[in-house]
């Protein structure tokens, strides 16, 4: 992993917060933005997309990971930032004291993308004041992997 391509923490959090403006969250009014940073310096973002059938809603992290994979990315994931909260007057998330950590499903989806490039991205979970910094492997220990299917 190239340390030169590591984004500044506050820049990636700002990208996640800006992305939260694209959320479609009329039911929870809880907007989440996720920003994925890659080893070539690029950033792919996503925001949550809810559905009137609540269980069909998509989390910001899943939207971002799917966008990155649809754009052809297979690995190279070095950092992830996540911001969530109700929208402010300009329509972006205003984080509260509680930091947003990815849900279980999103951890597995992010882990698939990370696995393809053999990285263990740092995850920045931003609250109003504090930022939790944690490795994806610490958020998802003992992840389900291709070995279980008899692959490599
Ligand atoms: N949500 C995310 O987008 N990411 C998370 O990590 C947790 C929850 C979304 C799902 C739903 O649209 C809203 O936040 C409230 O649960």
XYZ file of C-alpha atoms and ligand atoms in Angstrom:
168
model
C 0.000 0.000 0.000
C 1.323 3.405 -0.922
C 1.340 5.800 1.998
C 1.683 8.662 -0.517
C -1.883 7.995 -1.642
C -3.353 8.095 1.852
C -5.879 10.932 2.010
C -5.929 13.436 4.825
C -8.417 12.301 7.402
C -10.334 15.571 7.453
C -10.481 15.725 3.648
C -12.027 12.270 3.381
C -14.517 13.047 6.153
C -15.451 16.249 4.316
C -15.997 14.212 1.130
C -18.257 11.799 3.018
C -20.221 14.662 4.538
C -20.647 16.322 1.138
C -21.798 12.992 -0.327
C -24.497 12.732 2.352
C -26.248 15.552 0.495
C -27.160 12.992 -2.171
C -28.990 10.768 0.286
C -32.613 9.810 -0.298
C -33.744 9.367 3.291
C -37.322 10.650 3.615
C -38.288 7.954 6.135
C -35.499 8.134 8.712
C -34.316 11.647 7.839
C -30.918 10.232 8.762
C -28.495 10.957 5.959
C -25.259 9.024 5.667
C -22.328 9.694 3.375
C -19.428 7.338 2.736
C -16.165 8.139 0.962
C -13.798 5.428 -0.247
C -10.185 6.417 -0.964
C -8.035 4.390 -3.348
C -4.298 3.954 -3.680
C -4.246 6.030 -6.887
C -5.570 9.031 -4.958
C -9.132 8.814 -6.241
C -12.237 8.928 -4.065
C -15.615 7.284 -4.705
C -18.596 8.327 -2.610
C -22.109 7.149 -1.854
C -25.125 8.029 0.255
C -28.022 6.014 1.622
C -31.048 5.324 -0.577
C -34.193 4.405 1.334
C -37.338 2.674 0.145
C -40.925 2.758 1.366
C -40.424 -0.963 1.929
C -37.902 -0.146 4.629
C -35.903 -3.358 4.493
C -34.908 -2.640 0.906
C -33.008 0.507 1.821
C -29.372 0.745 0.807
C -26.684 2.072 3.128
C -24.200 4.701 2.031
C -21.247 2.314 2.295
C -22.943 -0.252 0.076
C -23.815 2.386 -2.529
C -20.212 3.639 -2.534
C -18.711 0.148 -2.788
C -21.089 -0.770 -5.628
C -20.272 2.456 -7.483
C -16.550 1.773 -7.137
C -16.897 -1.798 -8.369
C -19.135 -0.720 -11.255
C -16.396 1.743 -12.219
C -14.037 -1.197 -12.477
C -12.254 -0.959 -9.160
C -11.023 -4.219 -7.752
C -9.082 -3.455 -4.617
C -6.732 -0.580 -3.856
C -9.025 0.564 -1.044
C -6.909 2.360 1.556
C -9.324 4.452 3.627
C -13.036 4.871 4.328
C -14.858 7.787 5.946
C -18.444 7.691 7.184
C -20.599 10.586 8.386
C -24.279 10.477 9.342
C -26.983 12.607 10.874
C -30.037 14.696 10.086
C -29.593 17.207 7.288
C -28.689 20.805 8.008
C -30.144 23.744 6.087
C -27.859 23.012 3.140
C -28.966 19.363 3.022
C -25.843 17.603 4.291
C -25.608 15.419 7.377
C -25.003 17.102 10.701
C -23.269 14.510 12.833
C -24.369 14.161 16.443
C -22.280 12.904 19.354
C -22.827 9.307 18.221
C -20.293 8.143 15.623
C -21.625 6.128 12.709
C -20.000 2.744 12.290
C -20.912 0.611 9.263
C -23.656 -1.960 9.735
C -22.751 -5.629 9.541
C -23.837 -6.058 5.923
C -21.757 -3.072 4.836
C -18.693 -4.416 6.654
C -18.846 -7.594 4.597
C -19.410 -5.653 1.352
C -16.485 -3.316 2.044
C -14.348 -6.318 3.001
C -14.933 -7.906 -0.418
C -13.539 -4.841 -2.186
C -10.612 -4.595 0.217
C -9.858 -8.297 -0.106
C -9.482 -8.019 -3.889
C -6.477 -5.756 -3.403
C -5.197 -7.282 -0.183
C -5.545 -4.057 1.809
C -6.896 -3.482 5.297
C -8.342 0.036 5.019
C -8.458 2.465 7.883
C -12.047 3.458 8.690
C -12.806 6.912 10.031
C -16.218 7.086 11.701
C -16.960 10.733 12.326
C -19.116 12.135 15.097
C -19.795 15.728 15.967
C -16.442 16.025 17.700
C -14.720 12.662 17.921
C -13.547 10.414 15.121
C -13.236 6.690 15.699
C -10.239 5.351 13.749
C -10.289 1.614 13.280
C -9.118 -0.975 10.738
C -11.755 -2.751 8.687
C -10.389 -6.090 9.915
C -11.084 -4.974 13.485
C -14.660 -4.053 12.540
C -15.108 -7.439 10.859
C -12.903 -10.099 12.418
C -13.218 -13.625 11.059
C -14.925 -12.405 7.896
C -16.571 -14.851 5.544
C -14.085 -15.355 2.728
C -13.661 -17.347 -0.462
C -11.730 -20.025 1.404
C -15.038 -21.176 2.829
C -16.197 -21.945 -0.706
C -13.120 -24.035 -1.346
C -11.441 -21.309 -3.403
C -8.101 -19.561 -2.812
N -27.323 3.751 7.263
C -26.252 3.866 6.426
O -26.369 4.378 5.309
N -25.049 3.401 6.853
C -24.825 2.864 8.070
O -23.696 2.471 8.363
C -25.924 2.731 9.039
C -27.267 3.155 8.571
C -28.618 4.283 6.819
C -29.696 3.279 6.567
C -30.950 4.117 6.727
O -31.230 4.777 5.499
C -30.551 5.167 7.749
O -29.128 5.150 7.806
C -31.112 4.931 9.131
O -30.842 3.641 9.557
